[in-house]
Tab-separated table of C-alpha atoms in Angstrom:
chain	number	residue	atom	x	y	z
B	1381	MET	CA	19.540	62.104	-72.546
B	1382	ASP	CA	21.465	58.800	-73.295
B	1383	PHE	CA	21.082	59.380	-76.906
B	1384	LEU	CA	23.466	62.353	-76.778
B	1385	MET	CA	26.055	59.927	-75.337
B	1386	GLU	CA	25.318	57.305	-77.998
B	1387	GLU	CA	25.696	59.670	-80.947
B	1388	LEU	CA	29.382	60.608	-79.491
B	1389	GLU	CA	29.953	56.468	-79.543
B	1390	ARG	CA	28.581	56.375	-83.003
B	1391	MET	CA	30.438	59.416	-84.485
B	1392	GLU	CA	34.037	57.683	-83.136
B	1393	ALA	CA	32.775	54.691	-84.836
B	1394	ASN	CA	32.079	56.431	-88.454
B	1395	ALA	CA	35.532	58.434	-88.007
B	1396	ILE	CA	37.237	54.604	-87.823
B	1397	ASP	CA	35.143	53.582	-90.522
B	1398	SER	CA	35.981	56.106	-93.135
B	1399	PHE	CA	39.441	55.381	-93.233
B	1400	GLU	CA	38.804	51.825	-94.824
B	1401	GLU	CA	35.950	52.638	-97.559
B	1402	GLU	CA	36.874	53.253	-100.884
B	1403	ILE	CA	34.732	55.003	-103.579
B	1404	SER	CA	34.211	52.579	-106.213
B	1405	ASP	CA	32.872	53.648	-109.971
B	1406	ILE	CA	29.754	51.353	-109.278
B	1407	ASP	CA	29.088	53.514	-106.321
B	1408	ILE	CA	29.807	56.709	-108.550
B	1409	LYS	CA	27.332	55.339	-111.116
B	1410	ARG	CA	24.588	54.503	-108.817
B	1411	TRP	CA	24.738	58.193	-107.076
B	1412	GLN	CA	24.704	59.734	-110.583
B	1413	ALA	CA	21.417	57.692	-111.463
B	1414	LEU	CA	19.654	58.248	-108.275
B	1415	PHE	CA	20.432	61.807	-107.373
B	1416	SER	CA	20.888	63.028	-110.810
B	1417	MET	CA	24.485	64.241	-110.095
B	1418	THR	CA	27.441	64.589	-112.524
B	1419	TYR	CA	30.331	62.137	-112.407
B	1420	ASP	CA	32.459	64.753	-110.455
B	1421	ASP	CA	29.470	65.681	-108.116
B	1422	ALA	CA	28.492	61.961	-107.403
B	1423	HIS	CA	32.674	61.438	-106.393
B	1424	HIS	CA	32.734	64.461	-104.254
B	1425	ASN	CA	29.549	63.932	-102.635
B	1426	LEU	CA	30.375	60.122	-101.677
B	1427	LYS	CA	33.556	61.196	-100.246
B	1428	THR	CA	32.020	64.071	-98.155
B	1429	TYR	CA	29.427	61.612	-97.012
B	1430	ARG	CA	31.990	58.937	-96.070
B	1431	ALA	CA	33.879	61.383	-94.133
B	1432	ASN	CA	31.328	63.191	-92.136
B	1433	ILE	CA	31.553	61.437	-89.027
B	1434	GLU	CA	27.931	62.390	-88.161
B	1435	ARG	CA	26.540	60.241	-90.879
B	1436	GLN	CA	23.634	58.041	-89.675
B	1437	ARG	CA	23.173	54.259	-90.637
B	1438	PHE	CA	20.298	51.741	-90.594
B	1439	SER	CA	19.806	49.294	-87.839
B	1440	GLU	CA	20.265	45.946	-89.463
B	1441	GLU	CA	16.608	45.366	-88.535
B	1442	LEU	CA	15.440	48.585	-90.924
B	1443	TRP	CA	17.421	47.856	-93.738
B	1444	LEU	CA	16.216	43.783	-93.698
B	1445	GLU	CA	12.705	45.505	-93.516
B	1446	LEU	CA	13.282	47.775	-96.625
B	1447	LYS	CA	16.068	45.904	-98.379
B	1448	ALA	CA	13.941	44.464	-100.925
B	1449	SER	CA	11.854	47.093	-102.173
B	1450	LYS	CA	14.915	49.882	-102.167
B	1451	GLU	CA	17.020	47.941	-104.139
B	1452	ALA	CA	14.442	47.420	-106.944
B	1453	GLN	CA	14.680	51.098	-107.091
B	1454	GLY	CA	18.255	51.007	-107.369
B	1455	PHE	CA	19.509	51.880	-103.846
B	1456	ASP	CA	22.103	50.144	-102.101
B	1457	ARG	CA	22.212	50.290	-98.024
B	1458	GLU	CA	24.617	53.455	-97.964
B	1459	SER	CA	22.550	55.426	-100.747
B	1460	CYS	CA	19.518	54.399	-99.179
B	1461	GLU	CA	20.935	56.104	-95.862
B	1462	TYR	CA	21.730	58.978	-97.577
B	1463	ALA	CA	18.738	59.471	-99.395
B	1464	LEU	CA	16.850	59.322	-96.299
B	1465	PHE	CA	19.120	61.006	-93.570
B	1466	CYS	CA	20.916	63.690	-95.700
B	1467	ARG	CA	17.451	65.853	-95.100
B	1468	SER	CA	17.923	66.101	-91.692
B	1469	LYS	CA	21.708	67.082	-91.537
B	1470	VAL	CA	23.520	69.862	-91.255
B	1471	TYR	CA	27.329	69.645	-92.799
B	1472	SER	CA	29.332	71.988	-90.658
B	1473	ALA	CA	32.582	71.219	-92.099
B	1474	GLY	CA	34.108	71.011	-95.332
B	1475	ALA	CA	31.793	71.566	-98.559
B	1476	PRO	CA	28.388	70.825	-98.488
B	1477	ILE	CA	26.917	68.220	-100.238
B	1478	THR	CA	25.258	69.154	-103.644
B	1479	ASN	CA	21.965	68.476	-105.297
B	1480	SER	CA	20.557	66.699	-102.311
B	1481	ALA	CA	16.972	65.885	-103.480
B	1482	HIS	CA	15.599	67.099	-99.874
B	1483	PRO	CA	17.832	69.992	-98.551
B	1484	PRO	CA	16.929	70.824	-94.818
B	1485	SER	CA	15.010	73.481	-93.462
B	1486	PRO	CA	16.921	76.386	-91.784
B	1487	ASN	CA	14.673	75.482	-88.437
B	1488	SER	CA	13.734	71.653	-88.978
B	1489	VAL	CA	16.839	70.305	-87.492
B	1490	LEU	CA	17.655	70.222	-84.250
B	1491	ARG	CA	21.257	69.347	-82.782
B	1492	GLY	CA	23.229	69.380	-79.575
B	1493	LEU	CA	26.009	71.550	-79.068
B	1494	ILE	CA	28.701	70.369	-76.444
B	1495	LEU	CA	29.270	73.216	-73.432
B	1496	GLY	CA	32.527	74.024	-73.283
B	1497	GLY	CA	35.575	76.869	-73.899
B	1498	PRO	CA	34.162	80.096	-74.333
B	1499	LEU	CA	30.555	78.295	-75.197
B	1500	SER	CA	30.702	76.998	-71.214
B	1501	THR	CA	27.571	78.456	-69.788
B	1502	PRO	CA	24.118	79.585	-71.289
B	1503	GLU	CA	25.215	82.958	-70.705
B	1504	ASP	CA	28.114	82.527	-72.867
B	1505	VAL	CA	25.981	81.661	-75.836
B	1506	GLN	CA	23.915	84.699	-74.979
B	1507	ASP	CA	27.105	86.648	-75.315
B	1508	ILE	CA	28.305	85.178	-78.393
B	1509	ALA	CA	25.105	84.400	-80.293
B	1510	GLY	CA	22.190	86.803	-79.238
B	1511	PHE	CA	20.095	83.783	-77.687
B	1512	THR	CA	19.695	82.023	-74.265
B	1513	PRO	CA	19.617	78.075	-74.944
B	1514	THR	CA	18.201	75.358	-72.644
B	1515	VAL	CA	20.924	72.837	-70.533
B	1516	VAL	CA	20.570	69.492	-70.742
B	1517	THR	CA	23.218	66.984	-68.934
B	1518	ALA	CA	23.834	63.368	-70.688
B	1519	GLU	CA	25.561	60.817	-68.458
B	1520	SER	CA	27.206	57.500	-69.173
B	1521	GLU	CA	29.422	55.207	-66.851
B	1522	GLU	CA	32.709	56.981	-67.776
B	1523	SER	CA	31.639	60.898	-68.071
B	1524	GLU	CA	28.992	63.356	-68.020
B	1525	ARG	CA	28.532	66.354	-70.480
B	1526	SER	CA	26.217	69.415	-70.674
B	1527	PHE	CA	24.781	70.272	-73.865
B	1528	CYS	CA	22.057	72.702	-75.372
B	1529	TYR	CA	19.614	72.343	-78.437
B	1530	VAL	CA	20.080	74.269	-81.362
B	1531	THR	CA	18.477	74.968	-84.512
B	1532	ALA	CA	20.691	75.084	-87.772
B	1533	SER	CA	20.307	78.681	-87.754
B	1534	GLN	CA	21.119	79.334	-83.982
B	1535	GLU	CA	24.253	76.945	-85.169
B	1536	HIS	CA	25.408	79.833	-87.592
B	1537	ARG	CA	24.873	82.406	-85.373
B	1538	ILE	CA	27.183	80.621	-82.892
B	1539	ARG	CA	30.095	80.128	-85.567
B	1540	GLN	CA	29.805	83.863	-86.635
B	1541	GLY	CA	29.473	84.963	-83.224
B	1542	LEU	CA	32.806	82.791	-82.653
B	1543	SER	CA	34.410	84.336	-85.981
B	1544	ASP	CA	33.485	88.094	-84.925
B	1545	ARG	CA	35.663	87.929	-82.165
B	1546	GLY	CA	38.637	86.089	-83.723
B	1547	THR	CA	38.516	83.092	-81.631
B	1548	SER	CA	40.207	79.815	-83.052
B	1549	PHE	CA	38.000	77.480	-80.757
B	1550	GLU	CA	35.816	74.667	-82.893
B	1551	PRO	CA	32.357	74.025	-80.980
B	1552	CYS	CA	31.299	70.502	-81.193
B	1553	PHE	CA	28.045	69.764	-82.324
B	1554	VAL	CA	26.380	66.532	-82.062
B	1555	SER	CA	23.355	65.414	-84.597
B	1556	ILE	CA	20.220	64.485	-82.482
B	1557	ASN	CA	18.353	61.343	-83.753
B	1558	ILE	CA	15.014	62.889	-84.194
B	1559	ALA	CA	11.826	62.482	-86.238
B	1560	ALA	CA	12.084	65.462	-88.613
B	1561	LYS	CA	9.413	68.413	-88.356
B	1562	ASP	CA	9.509	70.693	-91.221
B	1563	LEU	CA	5.740	71.923	-92.226
B	1564	SER	CA	7.082	74.898	-94.316
B	1565	THR	CA	7.166	71.712	-97.176
B	1566	LEU	CA	3.525	70.889	-96.145
B	1567	PRO	CA	4.491	67.247	-95.692
B	1568	THR	CA	0.715	65.430	-95.880
B	1569	LEU	CA	-0.141	62.308	-95.325
B	1570	GLY	CA	-1.279	59.965	-98.132
B	1571	VAL	CA	0.569	62.783	-100.514
B	1572	ASP	CA	3.845	62.166	-102.158
B	1573	ASP	CA	4.169	65.008	-103.819
B	1574	THR	CA	2.998	67.951	-101.662
B	1575	THR	CA	4.088	70.771	-104.537
B	1576	MET	CA	1.301	70.032	-106.740
B	1577	PRO	CA	-1.410	72.710	-106.548
B	1578	GLN	CA	-4.346	70.493	-105.718
B	1579	HIS	CA	-2.428	69.737	-102.604
B	1580	ARG	CA	-2.268	72.953	-101.025
B	1581	LEU	CA	-3.692	74.357	-98.127
B	1582	ASN	CA	-6.878	75.718	-98.773
B	1583	HIS	CA	-6.921	78.301	-95.957
B	1584	ALA	CA	-3.963	80.166	-94.235
B	1585	GLY	CA	-5.707	79.093	-90.873
B	1586	ASP	CA	-5.072	75.338	-91.526
B	1587	LEU	CA	-1.161	75.857	-91.749
B	1588	VAL	CA	-1.299	78.473	-88.344
B	1589	LYS	CA	-3.671	75.665	-86.527
B	1590	GLN	CA	-1.053	72.718	-87.524
B	1591	GLN	CA	2.174	75.119	-86.327
B	1592	GLN	CA	0.771	76.206	-82.753
B	1593	PHE	CA	0.201	74.615	-79.784
B	1594	PRO	CA	-2.213	72.515	-78.489
B	1595	VAL	CA	-2.058	70.470	-81.438
B	1596	LEU	CA	-3.827	67.169	-81.972
B	1597	TYR	CA	-1.691	64.269	-83.139
B	1598	PHE	CA	-2.834	60.881	-84.268
B	1599	PHE	CA	-0.904	57.770	-82.701
B	1600	TYR	CA	-1.249	54.166	-83.991
B	1601	GLY	CA	1.602	52.627	-82.719
B	1602	THR	CA	3.275	51.943	-78.751
B	1603	LEU	CA	2.308	55.553	-78.462
B	1604	ALA	CA	-1.229	54.878	-78.505
B	1605	GLN	CA	-0.555	52.875	-75.119
B	1606	PRO	CA	-1.226	54.742	-72.205
B	1607	GLU	CA	1.583	53.448	-70.128
B	1608	ILE	CA	4.200	54.407	-73.118
B	1609	LEU	CA	2.774	57.805	-73.611
B	1610	LYS	CA	2.751	58.395	-69.781
B	1611	ARG	CA	6.306	57.352	-69.685
B	1612	VAL	CA	7.469	59.233	-72.764
B	1613	LEU	CA	6.009	62.563	-71.502
B	1614	GLU	CA	6.862	61.998	-67.899
B	1615	LEU	CA	3.162	62.129	-66.628
B	1616	GLU	CA	4.382	60.469	-63.215
B	1617	ASN	CA	1.527	62.300	-61.626
B	1618	ASP	CA	-1.160	62.514	-64.329
B	1619	PRO	CA	-3.931	59.535	-63.975
B	1620	GLY	CA	-3.556	58.810	-67.348
B	1621	PRO	CA	-2.997	60.526	-70.845
B	1622	ALA	CA	-6.301	61.543	-72.456
B	1623	LEU	CA	-6.226	59.525	-75.470
B	1624	GLU	CA	-9.502	59.384	-77.846
B	1625	ARG	CA	-10.160	56.731	-80.319
B	1626	ALA	CA	-9.749	57.947	-83.715
B	1627	HIS	CA	-9.057	57.274	-87.656
B	1628	VAL	CA	-7.010	59.027	-90.714
B	1629	LEU	CA	-7.252	58.198	-94.288
B	1630	GLY	CA	-4.307	58.138	-96.789
B	1631	GLY	CA	-2.213	55.954	-94.930
B	1632	LYS	CA	-1.454	52.247	-94.208
B	1633	ILE	CA	0.290	50.059	-91.679
B	1634	THR	CA	3.495	48.167	-92.886
B	1635	ALA	CA	5.621	46.137	-90.240
B	1636	LEU	CA	8.799	47.494	-89.090
B	1637	GLY	CA	10.405	44.753	-87.093
B	1638	GLN	CA	8.481	44.459	-84.035
B	1639	TYR	CA	6.988	47.540	-84.467
B	1640	ARG	CA	4.099	49.323	-86.703
B	1641	ALA	CA	4.690	52.118	-89.189
B	1642	LEU	CA	2.503	54.670	-91.143
B	1643	VAL	CA	3.138	54.908	-94.978
B	1644	ASN	CA	1.108	56.624	-97.659
B	1645	SER	CA	-1.694	54.395	-99.134
B	1646	SER	CA	-4.247	56.636	-100.858
B	1647	ASN	CA	-7.549	54.359	-100.541
B	1648	SER	CA	-7.063	53.113	-96.961
B	1649	ARG	CA	-7.750	53.926	-93.292
B	1650	VAL	CA	-5.958	53.304	-90.219
B	1651	ASN	CA	-7.371	53.146	-86.857
B	1652	GLY	CA	-5.880	54.380	-83.646
B	1653	HIS	CA	-5.986	57.262	-80.926
B	1654	ALA	CA	-5.471	61.187	-80.887
B	1655	PHE	CA	-4.172	62.819	-78.324
B	1656	MET	CA	-3.782	66.836	-77.485
B	1657	VAL	CA	0.035	67.746	-77.472
B	1658	GLN	CA	-0.143	70.745	-74.926
B	1659	SER	CA	3.579	72.237	-75.703
B	1660	GLU	CA	6.909	72.313	-77.754
B	1661	ASP	CA	8.417	70.291	-74.934
B	1662	GLN	CA	6.261	67.310	-74.900
B	1663	GLU	CA	6.238	67.305	-78.709
B	1664	LEU	CA	9.816	67.268	-78.749
B	1665	ALA	CA	9.740	64.441	-76.336
B	1666	LEU	CA	7.537	62.489	-78.840
B	1667	ARG	CA	10.280	63.256	-81.678
B	1668	LEU	CA	13.011	62.056	-80.108
B	1669	TYR	CA	10.951	58.771	-79.199
B	1670	GLU	CA	10.342	58.383	-82.734
B	1671	THR	CA	13.471	58.958	-83.695
B	1672	ASN	CA	14.629	60.059	-87.354
B	1673	ILE	CA	13.066	56.947	-88.996
B	1674	TYR	CA	10.239	58.675	-88.609
B	1675	GLU	CA	8.601	62.479	-89.681
B	1676	VAL	CA	5.895	64.785	-88.703
B	1677	VAL	CA	3.504	65.100	-91.337
B	1678	ARG	CA	-0.004	66.594	-91.317
B	1679	CYS	CA	-3.258	64.531	-91.544
B	1680	ASP	CA	-7.303	64.744	-90.862
B	1681	ILE	CA	-7.839	63.402	-87.494
B	1682	ILE	CA	-11.362	61.753	-87.441
B	1683	LEU	CA	-12.985	61.107	-83.869
B	1684	HIS	CA	-14.786	58.513	-83.384
B	1685	GLY	CA	-18.545	59.100	-83.638
B	1686	GLU	CA	-17.764	62.434	-85.207
B	1687	GLY	CA	-17.717	63.021	-88.876
B	1688	VAL	CA	-15.737	66.449	-89.307
B	1689	PRO	CA	-11.766	65.989	-89.536
B	1690	VAL	CA	-10.091	67.842	-87.174
B	1691	LYS	CA	-5.884	69.219	-88.807
B	1692	GLY	CA	-3.631	67.301	-86.835
B	1693	LEU	CA	-0.633	65.852	-87.104
B	1694	THR	CA	1.061	62.418	-87.399
B	1695	PHE	CA	4.360	60.424	-87.636
B	1696	ARG	CA	4.991	58.543	-90.919
B	1697	LEU	CA	7.993	56.589	-92.009
B	1698	ALA	CA	10.641	59.080	-93.618
B	1699	ALA	CA	12.053	56.021	-96.076
B	1700	SER	CA	8.475	55.441	-97.251
B	1701	ARG	CA	8.215	58.792	-99.575
């Protein structure tokens, strides 16, 4: 759970940086153009975004990969970070950022609640919010913290429960660097705008299949390597994950530093492997491994030697849309 401790350290760095950043007229006009905001909205949203200590930052490696194409579209690094990461944020303090082109679904976001005060145990959370969370422990050289995973709607229930009890305790929530999964918006490989009628699912059963477990996933990069997949899913006693040769249509592979990333491409085929993910816990481990640089999307997976596609899921580069 090192990522949870790393998140706390990043939040501290953001808090320091927020005092040093000025809002320029150039930045405001850029946000007006990119996000269809008024001048006042752009100024307010920039101020709110920079004051948010949970905001994400691109690695130098990723920004170098994206820079040329995104600058050609009018983005700078900050606005590109905003466009990508605001979809998976829950702004729990201050006024919310408005006019986001990709508002998050209430249950597509995972956060880490640091246990303490009146929320010190799972039983405390159950008493205040009406659900029992799973607790995990994160360690660093200096400290050890207990966390539990919560969705945005569960966070709201926690805050409402504390308010109903008249307590002034302020819970500490940590954003988790995890691949987004919001199938309610029907993100699909090879499709940029899934709201168009021709891209809607033909059968309600297809929607259910890709939301239940087990579910077939298509891997094309490091997760297609048995030893890495075995380590990510903690399958120490497994002789080897059951990977099957497969391919998908509607995407292509682009280089992302030393890694490979899947992006939309209407007339391309990508070869890789299929794997049956057995549970939500396994999927969570995969999403944490991929990080919020990626998002879970629907796809048709064609197993080797078979012509009939199987409804499944894969990880697409989130910044590619």
